[in-house]
Amino acid sequence: MSLFRFELQKLLFNKKTGLLLLCLFALYSAIGLTSTIFLIGSNDGYRAYEEMAVAYEGSFDAEKAAEAERIYNEVSARYGTDSRMIARSVKDRPEIILAVNYYAYAQRVEEYWNGTPPESDEEPYGIALLKSKLEKLESQGKQDTFAYREISDALQCLIELGEPAFANILLWENLFNNWGEHMMQFLLFIPLAFIIAPVFAVERSSGMDNLILSSRHGRKKIVTAKLLSVLVTSTVVVTLYLAATFLFGFLPHGSLHGWNAAIQSIPTYARSMFQFRTWQFALIGAAWLIFTSAVFSLIISFISSRMKSQMGTAGISLALLFVNVGLAAMGDTVLQRIRPLVDFGLANVTLTKEVFGAHKLFDVFGVSISYPLMAVFVLTSIAALAIFGIYQGQRSRTAA
């Protein structure tokens, strides 16, 4: 235990890292606060929105939808069609924000029943569209194919979920945007790369690792202590991000309204097939960030164990991240050829909106496995390989 505390102090509990964590907390707090203020405005604005939203919550109402569409058409002609940009432009008018949000909700209800356009590049969604695709596959005698099973499973999930309901979920929408966008990867993974990079590289650069690994503590104990310190450090940094963005995102609202709404009430997760409530998904999202960041930290540790430069380790780690983001941003034609690399690359697999935001199955030896389960398996395998590589690499450097 004393060895673990020593390694943790070198990596996390020191003045340099402490100052960086303090700066990160200030940055994360500002992000949580400003993302809310830009969307709704003042506390009074949110209170007014919350009072008006009470009458709109629940199942779809055609009259309210028609009025919301009229208001949306008026404001979109002036501010554009992006709902978040409209909200930021009229954040002192909560009644307009409510109308825009209800109009977007009405569009989601329409998609739920009738589906996305057939020519859409997105994953097929909607009861009518999925039924038509099943009928087409049945007419071709393809009931035993993976495509048929995937569409049939999606249709069954949609029927079980039922028609989406409207809820006041502004706080949770902001929170999940902060936790599920690509910017989060840069805010979390870049600091992690610099904090964890020295774990092995500093001692390798001076040649001290040969002596340290041959000390009375033994190679395995030292490497284990280092890896445990890496996991603790990763968890602390992610927890700092989660706590700051939640706390300072909550303060302007002063309310947890919508905590028990279905996650399909949140636009980003409107096509999710999981029966989670918002509070449940907040816990799942937090756990997913901690898990994926831990895997990335182990990858950094493996790179550090092979490098003699702290900056070189950070550079390669960041290059790995940027390459993954670049792959995810490529066009559909390219993506179809490298789909597994994109699905399980750092750019997508660390984002809750990618893993939990839509229906995606994988055919593994005739068995249909959901994206989250496959992601856990792939990431766990990567983490295991990184740990194995670290132990083997340090074993070869142990002095006789």
Short mmCIF file of C-alpha atoms in Angstrom, two decimals:
data_model
loop_
_atom_site.label_atom_id
_atom_site.label_comp_id
_atom_site.label_asym_id
_atom_site.label_seq_id
_atom_site.Cartn_x
_atom_site.Cartn_y
_atom_site.Cartn_z
CA MET A 1 0.00 0.00 0.00
CA SER A 2 2.86 2.41 0.77
CA LEU A 3 4.26 1.75 -2.71
CA PHE A 4 0.90 2.60 -4.26
CA ARG A 5 0.69 5.84 -2.26
CA PHE A 6 4.19 6.73 -3.39
CA GLU A 7 3.32 6.21 -7.07
CA LEU A 8 0.03 8.09 -6.69
CA GLN A 9 1.84 11.01 -5.09
CA LYS A 10 4.29 11.17 -7.99
CA LEU A 11 1.51 11.08 -10.55
CA LEU A 12 -1.37 12.98 -8.94
CA PHE A 13 -0.68 14.50 -5.54
CA ASN A 14 2.01 16.99 -6.42
CA LYS A 15 2.07 20.75 -6.92
CA LYS A 16 2.28 20.63 -10.70
CA THR A 17 -0.66 18.27 -11.15
CA GLY A 18 -2.62 19.99 -8.38
CA LEU A 19 -2.33 23.34 -10.17
CA LEU A 20 -3.42 21.72 -13.44
CA LEU A 21 -6.45 20.12 -11.74
CA LEU A 22 -7.40 23.47 -10.25
CA CYS A 23 -7.28 25.08 -13.68
CA LEU A 24 -9.27 22.21 -15.15
CA PHE A 25 -11.94 22.55 -12.47
CA ALA A 26 -12.28 26.25 -13.30
CA LEU A 27 -12.53 25.43 -17.00
CA TYR A 28 -15.08 22.65 -16.50
CA SER A 29 -17.14 24.86 -14.20
CA ALA A 30 -17.20 27.64 -16.78
CA ILE A 31 -18.34 25.18 -19.45
CA GLY A 32 -21.16 23.88 -17.27
CA LEU A 33 -22.29 27.39 -16.39
CA THR A 34 -22.04 29.05 -19.78
CA SER A 35 -23.66 26.20 -21.71
CA THR A 36 -26.75 26.65 -19.56
CA ILE A 37 -26.77 30.44 -19.56
CA PHE A 38 -26.37 30.63 -23.33
CA LEU A 39 -29.33 28.30 -23.78
CA ILE A 40 -31.90 29.67 -21.33
CA GLY A 41 -30.56 32.93 -19.93
CA SER A 42 -31.18 33.88 -16.32
CA ASN A 43 -32.71 31.95 -13.42
CA ASP A 44 -35.94 33.91 -13.93
CA GLY A 45 -36.02 32.79 -17.56
CA TYR A 46 -35.76 29.18 -16.55
CA ARG A 47 -38.46 29.59 -13.89
CA ALA A 48 -40.81 31.07 -16.46
CA TYR A 49 -40.01 28.29 -18.91
CA GLU A 50 -40.61 25.66 -16.25
CA GLU A 51 -44.01 27.12 -15.32
CA MET A 52 -45.17 27.21 -18.94
CA ALA A 53 -43.76 23.77 -19.75
CA VAL A 54 -46.01 22.14 -17.15
CA ALA A 55 -49.01 22.58 -19.47
CA TYR A 56 -47.12 21.01 -22.37
CA GLU A 57 -45.68 17.96 -20.65
CA GLY A 58 -47.12 14.59 -21.52
CA SER A 59 -48.38 12.98 -24.71
CA PHE A 60 -48.60 14.68 -28.09
CA ASP A 61 -51.17 17.48 -28.51
CA ALA A 62 -52.04 18.44 -32.10
CA GLU A 63 -53.27 21.96 -31.22
CA LYS A 64 -50.14 22.82 -29.25
CA ALA A 65 -48.05 21.38 -32.08
CA ALA A 66 -49.79 23.60 -34.66
CA GLU A 67 -49.20 26.71 -32.56
CA ALA A 68 -45.60 25.72 -31.93
CA GLU A 69 -45.06 25.24 -35.68
CA ARG A 70 -46.45 28.71 -36.40
CA ILE A 71 -44.06 30.33 -33.89
CA TYR A 72 -41.15 28.23 -35.14
CA ASN A 73 -41.72 29.30 -38.74
CA GLU A 74 -41.68 32.95 -37.68
CA VAL A 75 -38.47 32.78 -35.64
CA SER A 76 -36.63 30.40 -37.99
CA ALA A 77 -37.10 32.87 -40.82
CA ARG A 78 -35.10 35.34 -38.74
CA TYR A 79 -32.61 33.23 -36.79
CA GLY A 80 -32.22 30.09 -38.89
CA THR A 81 -33.43 26.54 -38.38
CA ASP A 82 -30.98 25.37 -35.70
CA SER A 83 -32.99 25.09 -32.47
CA ARG A 84 -30.03 25.75 -30.16
CA MET A 85 -29.07 28.88 -32.10
CA ILE A 86 -32.67 30.09 -31.90
CA ALA A 87 -32.68 29.45 -28.15
CA ARG A 88 -29.44 31.42 -27.70
CA SER A 89 -30.80 34.29 -29.78
CA VAL A 90 -34.07 34.57 -27.83
CA LYS A 91 -32.98 33.37 -24.39
CA ASP A 92 -34.96 36.22 -22.83
CA ARG A 93 -38.15 34.82 -24.40
CA PRO A 94 -38.86 31.45 -22.71
CA GLU A 95 -42.23 31.14 -24.48
CA ILE A 96 -40.45 31.06 -27.85
CA ILE A 97 -37.92 28.53 -26.58
CA LEU A 98 -40.79 26.35 -25.41
CA ALA A 99 -42.53 26.60 -28.79
CA VAL A 100 -39.33 25.71 -30.64
CA ASN A 101 -38.73 22.74 -28.35
CA TYR A 102 -42.31 21.53 -28.77
CA TYR A 103 -42.04 21.85 -32.53
CA ALA A 104 -38.89 19.70 -32.44
CA TYR A 105 -40.76 17.22 -30.25
CA ALA A 106 -43.63 17.08 -32.77
CA GLN A 107 -41.09 16.24 -35.47
CA ARG A 108 -39.79 13.39 -33.35
CA VAL A 109 -43.31 12.03 -32.90
CA GLU A 110 -43.78 12.17 -36.67
CA GLU A 111 -40.54 10.23 -37.13
CA TYR A 112 -41.58 7.69 -34.52
CA TRP A 113 -44.71 6.74 -36.47
CA ASN A 114 -43.71 7.34 -40.10
CA GLY A 115 -39.94 7.05 -40.00
CA THR A 116 -37.03 8.88 -41.54
CA PRO A 117 -37.02 9.60 -45.29
CA PRO A 118 -36.09 6.49 -47.31
CA GLU A 119 -33.22 8.37 -48.95
CA SER A 120 -31.79 9.42 -45.59
CA ASP A 121 -28.23 8.31 -44.84
CA GLU A 122 -29.12 7.81 -41.18
CA GLU A 123 -30.02 4.50 -39.61
CA PRO A 124 -33.63 3.52 -40.48
CA TYR A 125 -36.04 4.58 -37.76
CA GLY A 126 -39.80 4.71 -37.34
CA ILE A 127 -42.55 2.12 -37.10
CA ALA A 128 -43.96 2.51 -40.63
CA LEU A 129 -40.52 2.53 -42.27
CA LEU A 130 -39.27 -0.49 -40.33
CA LYS A 131 -42.45 -2.42 -41.11
CA SER A 132 -42.07 -1.69 -44.82
CA LYS A 133 -38.44 -2.85 -44.74
CA LEU A 134 -39.46 -6.07 -43.01
CA GLU A 135 -42.17 -6.70 -45.57
CA LYS A 136 -39.67 -6.17 -48.36
CA LEU A 137 -37.21 -8.63 -46.82
CA GLU A 138 -40.02 -11.14 -46.26
CA SER A 139 -41.05 -10.90 -49.90
CA GLN A 140 -37.45 -11.73 -50.82
CA GLY A 141 -37.36 -14.68 -48.42
CA LYS A 142 -34.67 -13.15 -46.22
CA GLN A 143 -36.22 -13.83 -42.82
CA ASP A 144 -33.09 -15.66 -41.65
CA THR A 145 -30.68 -12.82 -42.41
CA PHE A 146 -28.98 -10.54 -39.89
CA ALA A 147 -30.59 -7.48 -41.52
CA TYR A 148 -34.05 -8.93 -40.86
CA ARG A 149 -33.22 -9.71 -37.22
CA GLU A 150 -31.78 -6.24 -36.68
CA ILE A 151 -34.80 -4.42 -38.13
CA SER A 152 -37.23 -6.74 -36.35
CA ASP A 153 -35.50 -6.10 -33.02
CA ALA A 154 -35.58 -2.32 -33.62
CA LEU A 155 -39.30 -2.44 -34.42
CA GLN A 156 -40.06 -4.44 -31.29
CA CYS A 157 -38.09 -2.00 -29.15
CA LEU A 158 -39.95 0.97 -30.65
CA ILE A 159 -43.33 -0.60 -29.99
CA GLU A 160 -42.39 -1.33 -26.39
CA LEU A 161 -41.12 2.23 -25.84
CA GLY A 162 -44.32 3.78 -27.15
CA GLU A 163 -44.84 7.26 -28.56
CA PRO A 164 -42.41 9.85 -27.14
CA ALA A 165 -43.69 12.23 -24.49
CA PHE A 166 -42.73 15.88 -24.02
CA ALA A 167 -40.84 16.84 -20.87
CA ASN A 168 -38.93 19.80 -19.48
CA ILE A 169 -35.41 18.41 -19.69
CA LEU A 170 -33.26 21.50 -20.35
CA LEU A 171 -30.86 20.72 -17.50
CA TRP A 172 -30.36 17.14 -18.67
CA GLU A 173 -30.09 18.16 -22.31
CA ASN A 174 -27.24 20.50 -21.42
CA LEU A 175 -25.63 17.92 -19.18
CA PHE A 176 -25.66 15.13 -21.76
CA ASN A 177 -24.40 17.50 -24.45
CA ASN A 178 -21.42 18.30 -22.24
CA TRP A 179 -20.84 14.62 -21.53
CA GLY A 180 -21.42 13.29 -25.04
CA GLU A 181 -19.91 15.69 -27.59
CA HIS A 182 -16.50 15.43 -29.24
CA MET A 183 -15.34 18.52 -27.34
CA MET A 184 -15.51 16.42 -24.17
CA GLN A 185 -12.82 14.15 -25.57
CA PHE A 186 -10.43 17.07 -25.92
CA LEU A 187 -11.30 18.48 -22.50
CA LEU A 188 -10.69 15.13 -20.81
CA PHE A 189 -8.25 13.14 -22.91
CA ILE A 190 -5.71 15.87 -23.63
CA PRO A 191 -5.16 16.60 -19.90
CA LEU A 192 -5.05 12.85 -19.21
CA ALA A 193 -2.35 12.39 -21.82
CA PHE A 194 -0.09 14.96 -20.15
CA ILE A 195 -0.82 13.85 -16.57
CA ILE A 196 -0.26 10.13 -17.16
CA ALA A 197 2.56 10.35 -19.72
CA PRO A 198 5.37 10.40 -17.07
CA VAL A 199 4.24 7.19 -15.32
CA PHE A 200 6.96 5.09 -16.98
CA ALA A 201 8.67 7.46 -19.43
CA VAL A 202 10.44 9.64 -16.85
CA GLU A 203 12.21 6.70 -15.24
CA ARG A 204 13.02 5.16 -18.62
CA SER A 205 14.59 8.37 -19.84
CA SER A 206 17.08 8.38 -16.95
CA GLY A 207 17.63 4.63 -16.89
CA MET A 208 16.42 4.49 -13.28
CA ASP A 209 13.74 1.93 -14.13
CA ASN A 210 16.33 -0.84 -14.37
CA LEU A 211 17.35 -0.19 -10.77
CA ILE A 212 13.84 0.46 -9.47
CA LEU A 213 12.39 -2.67 -11.06
CA SER A 214 15.14 -4.77 -9.48
CA SER A 215 14.57 -3.37 -5.98
CA ARG A 216 13.29 -5.41 -3.06
CA HIS A 217 9.70 -4.44 -3.94
CA GLY A 218 9.84 -6.55 -7.09
CA ARG A 219 8.85 -5.80 -10.66
CA LYS A 220 5.21 -6.90 -10.42
CA LYS A 221 4.49 -4.89 -7.29
CA ILE A 222 5.96 -1.71 -8.74
CA VAL A 223 4.19 -2.03 -12.09
CA THR A 224 0.92 -2.88 -10.33
CA ALA A 225 1.26 0.17 -8.09
CA LYS A 226 1.88 2.36 -11.13
CA LEU A 227 -1.16 0.99 -12.97
CA LEU A 228 -3.39 1.43 -9.93
CA SER A 229 -2.20 5.02 -9.60
CA VAL A 230 -3.02 5.56 -13.30
CA LEU A 231 -6.58 4.28 -12.81
CA VAL A 232 -7.10 6.41 -9.72
CA THR A 233 -5.73 9.49 -11.49
CA SER A 234 -7.98 8.91 -14.49
CA THR A 235 -11.02 8.50 -12.24
CA VAL A 236 -10.21 11.71 -10.33
CA VAL A 237 -9.88 13.77 -13.52
CA VAL A 238 -13.13 12.41 -14.98
CA THR A 239 -14.99 12.84 -11.68
CA LEU A 240 -13.76 16.43 -11.59
CA TYR A 241 -15.24 16.98 -15.05
CA LEU A 242 -18.53 15.27 -14.22
CA ALA A 243 -18.97 17.08 -10.91
CA ALA A 244 -18.09 20.55 -12.25
CA THR A 245 -20.27 20.36 -15.35
CA PHE A 246 -23.22 18.97 -13.37
CA LEU A 247 -22.97 21.35 -10.43
CA PHE A 248 -22.46 24.54 -12.42
CA GLY A 249 -24.95 23.42 -15.06
CA PHE A 250 -27.49 22.90 -12.28
CA LEU A 251 -27.00 26.25 -10.53
CA PRO A 252 -28.75 28.46 -13.14
CA HIS A 253 -31.67 26.01 -13.21
CA GLY A 254 -31.95 25.45 -9.47
CA SER A 255 -34.17 22.47 -10.28
CA LEU A 256 -33.80 18.81 -11.25
CA HIS A 257 -37.05 18.88 -13.20
CA GLY A 258 -37.25 16.09 -15.76
CA TRP A 259 -35.06 13.76 -13.72
CA ASN A 260 -37.51 10.88 -14.21
CA ALA A 261 -38.39 11.52 -17.87
CA ALA A 262 -37.54 8.97 -20.54
CA ILE A 263 -34.24 9.70 -22.27
CA GLN A 264 -36.15 9.78 -25.57
CA SER A 265 -37.38 13.21 -24.38
CA ILE A 266 -33.85 14.49 -24.96
CA PRO A 267 -33.32 15.32 -28.66
CA THR A 268 -29.89 13.70 -28.86
CA TYR A 269 -31.31 10.42 -27.57
CA ALA A 270 -34.68 10.55 -29.29
CA ARG A 271 -33.81 7.39 -31.26
CA SER A 272 -32.35 5.46 -28.38
CA MET A 273 -33.94 2.04 -27.87
CA PHE A 274 -33.04 1.83 -24.18
CA GLN A 275 -35.71 2.21 -21.52
CA PHE A 276 -33.68 4.49 -19.28
CA ARG A 277 -34.92 7.44 -17.24
CA THR A 278 -32.76 10.56 -17.27
CA TRP A 279 -31.36 9.99 -13.77
CA GLN A 280 -30.48 6.42 -14.66
CA PHE A 281 -28.76 7.48 -17.83
CA ALA A 282 -26.83 10.18 -15.95
CA LEU A 283 -25.32 7.41 -13.81
CA ILE A 284 -24.67 5.23 -16.85
CA GLY A 285 -23.11 8.16 -18.74
CA ALA A 286 -20.84 8.97 -15.79
CA ALA A 287 -19.79 5.33 -15.45
CA TRP A 288 -19.14 5.10 -19.20
CA LEU A 289 -16.87 8.15 -19.16
CA ILE A 290 -14.93 6.77 -16.20
CA PHE A 291 -14.58 3.38 -17.91
CA THR A 292 -13.53 4.66 -21.33
CA SER A 293 -11.12 7.18 -19.85
CA ALA A 294 -9.53 4.40 -17.81
CA VAL A 295 -8.99 2.39 -20.99
CA PHE A 296 -7.42 5.40 -22.72
CA SER A 297 -5.22 5.94 -19.67
CA LEU A 298 -3.98 2.36 -19.87
CA ILE A 299 -3.19 2.92 -23.56
CA ILE A 300 -1.18 6.00 -22.56
CA SER A 301 0.58 3.93 -19.91
CA PHE A 302 1.55 1.33 -22.50
CA ILE A 303 2.95 4.03 -24.77
CA SER A 304 4.80 5.52 -21.78
CA SER A 305 6.32 2.12 -20.97
CA ARG A 306 7.85 2.04 -24.46
CA MET A 307 9.05 5.63 -24.63
CA LYS A 308 11.94 7.55 -23.11
CA SER A 309 10.26 10.91 -23.41
CA GLN A 310 7.29 12.27 -21.53
CA MET A 311 6.45 14.68 -24.34
CA GLY A 312 6.86 11.91 -26.88
CA THR A 313 4.34 9.80 -24.97
CA ALA A 314 1.86 12.67 -24.81
CA GLY A 315 2.39 13.41 -28.50
CA ILE A 316 1.73 9.85 -29.64
CA SER A 317 -1.31 9.60 -27.35
CA LEU A 318 -2.78 12.80 -28.77
CA ALA A 319 -1.97 11.72 -32.32
CA LEU A 320 -3.89 8.50 -31.66
CA LEU A 321 -6.86 10.54 -30.45
CA PHE A 322 -6.76 12.95 -33.40
CA VAL A 323 -6.50 10.12 -35.92
CA ASN A 324 -9.61 8.52 -34.44
CA VAL A 325 -11.51 11.80 -34.56
CA GLY A 326 -10.38 12.27 -38.16
CA LEU A 327 -11.60 8.79 -39.13
CA ALA A 328 -15.00 9.47 -37.57
CA ALA A 329 -15.30 12.69 -39.57
CA MET A 330 -14.72 11.04 -42.95
CA GLY A 331 -17.44 10.67 -45.55
CA ASP A 332 -19.89 7.77 -45.66
CA THR A 333 -18.15 6.07 -48.60
CA VAL A 334 -14.90 5.78 -46.65
CA LEU A 335 -16.66 4.91 -43.40
CA GLN A 336 -18.32 1.86 -44.90
CA ARG A 337 -14.86 0.38 -45.58
CA ILE A 338 -13.49 1.04 -42.10
CA ARG A 339 -16.69 0.86 -40.07
CA PRO A 340 -15.28 -1.35 -37.25
CA LEU A 341 -12.36 1.07 -36.75
CA VAL A 342 -14.81 3.95 -36.46
CA ASP A 343 -17.36 2.19 -34.27
CA PHE A 344 -14.75 1.09 -31.76
CA GLY A 345 -12.28 3.93 -32.16
CA LEU A 346 -11.79 6.48 -29.39
CA ALA A 347 -13.78 9.11 -31.28
CA ASN A 348 -17.06 7.16 -31.17
CA VAL A 349 -16.82 4.50 -28.52
CA THR A 350 -16.20 7.06 -25.77
CA LEU A 351 -19.32 9.06 -26.69
CA THR A 352 -22.52 8.01 -24.95
CA LYS A 353 -24.60 9.49 -27.77
CA GLU A 354 -22.93 7.14 -30.26
CA VAL A 355 -23.10 4.02 -28.11
CA PHE A 356 -26.53 4.54 -26.52
CA GLY A 357 -28.17 7.04 -28.85
CA ALA A 358 -29.37 4.71 -31.61
CA HIS A 359 -30.13 1.09 -32.35
CA LYS A 360 -27.09 -0.83 -33.57
CA LEU A 361 -26.44 -4.56 -33.50
CA PHE A 362 -23.42 -6.63 -34.53
CA ASP A 363 -23.55 -10.11 -35.98
CA VAL A 364 -21.03 -12.25 -34.04
CA PHE A 365 -21.07 -15.85 -35.23
CA GLY A 366 -24.79 -15.67 -35.84
CA VAL A 367 -25.58 -13.98 -32.53
CA SER A 368 -26.86 -10.40 -32.46
CA ILE A 369 -25.01 -8.31 -29.88
CA SER A 370 -25.81 -4.71 -29.02
CA TYR A 371 -23.31 -1.90 -29.48
CA PRO A 372 -22.80 -1.27 -25.72
CA LEU A 373 -21.98 -4.93 -25.03
CA MET A 374 -19.63 -5.11 -27.99
CA ALA A 375 -17.98 -1.85 -26.91
CA VAL A 376 -17.41 -3.18 -23.39
CA PHE A 377 -15.88 -6.37 -24.80
CA VAL A 378 -13.60 -4.54 -27.25
CA LEU A 379 -12.45 -1.92 -24.74
CA THR A 380 -11.85 -4.54 -22.05
CA SER A 381 -9.78 -6.54 -24.53
CA ILE A 382 -7.74 -3.45 -25.44
CA ALA A 383 -7.17 -2.69 -21.75
CA ALA A 384 -6.09 -6.27 -21.08
CA LEU A 385 -3.64 -6.19 -23.99
CA ALA A 386 -2.22 -2.87 -22.79
CA ILE A 387 -1.70 -4.23 -19.27
CA PHE A 388 -0.13 -7.43 -20.61
CA GLY A 389 2.17 -5.41 -22.87
CA ILE A 390 3.26 -3.22 -19.95
CA TYR A 391 4.14 -6.17 -17.73
CA GLN A 392 5.99 -7.95 -20.52
CA GLY A 393 7.86 -4.82 -21.51
CA GLN A 394 8.99 -4.06 -17.97
CA ARG A 395 9.93 -7.68 -17.41
CA SER A 396 12.45 -7.50 -20.25
CA ARG A 397 14.02 -4.39 -18.67
CA THR A 398 14.56 -5.88 -15.24
CA ALA A 399 18.23 -5.93 -14.39
CA ALA A 400 19.67 -9.35 -13.59
#
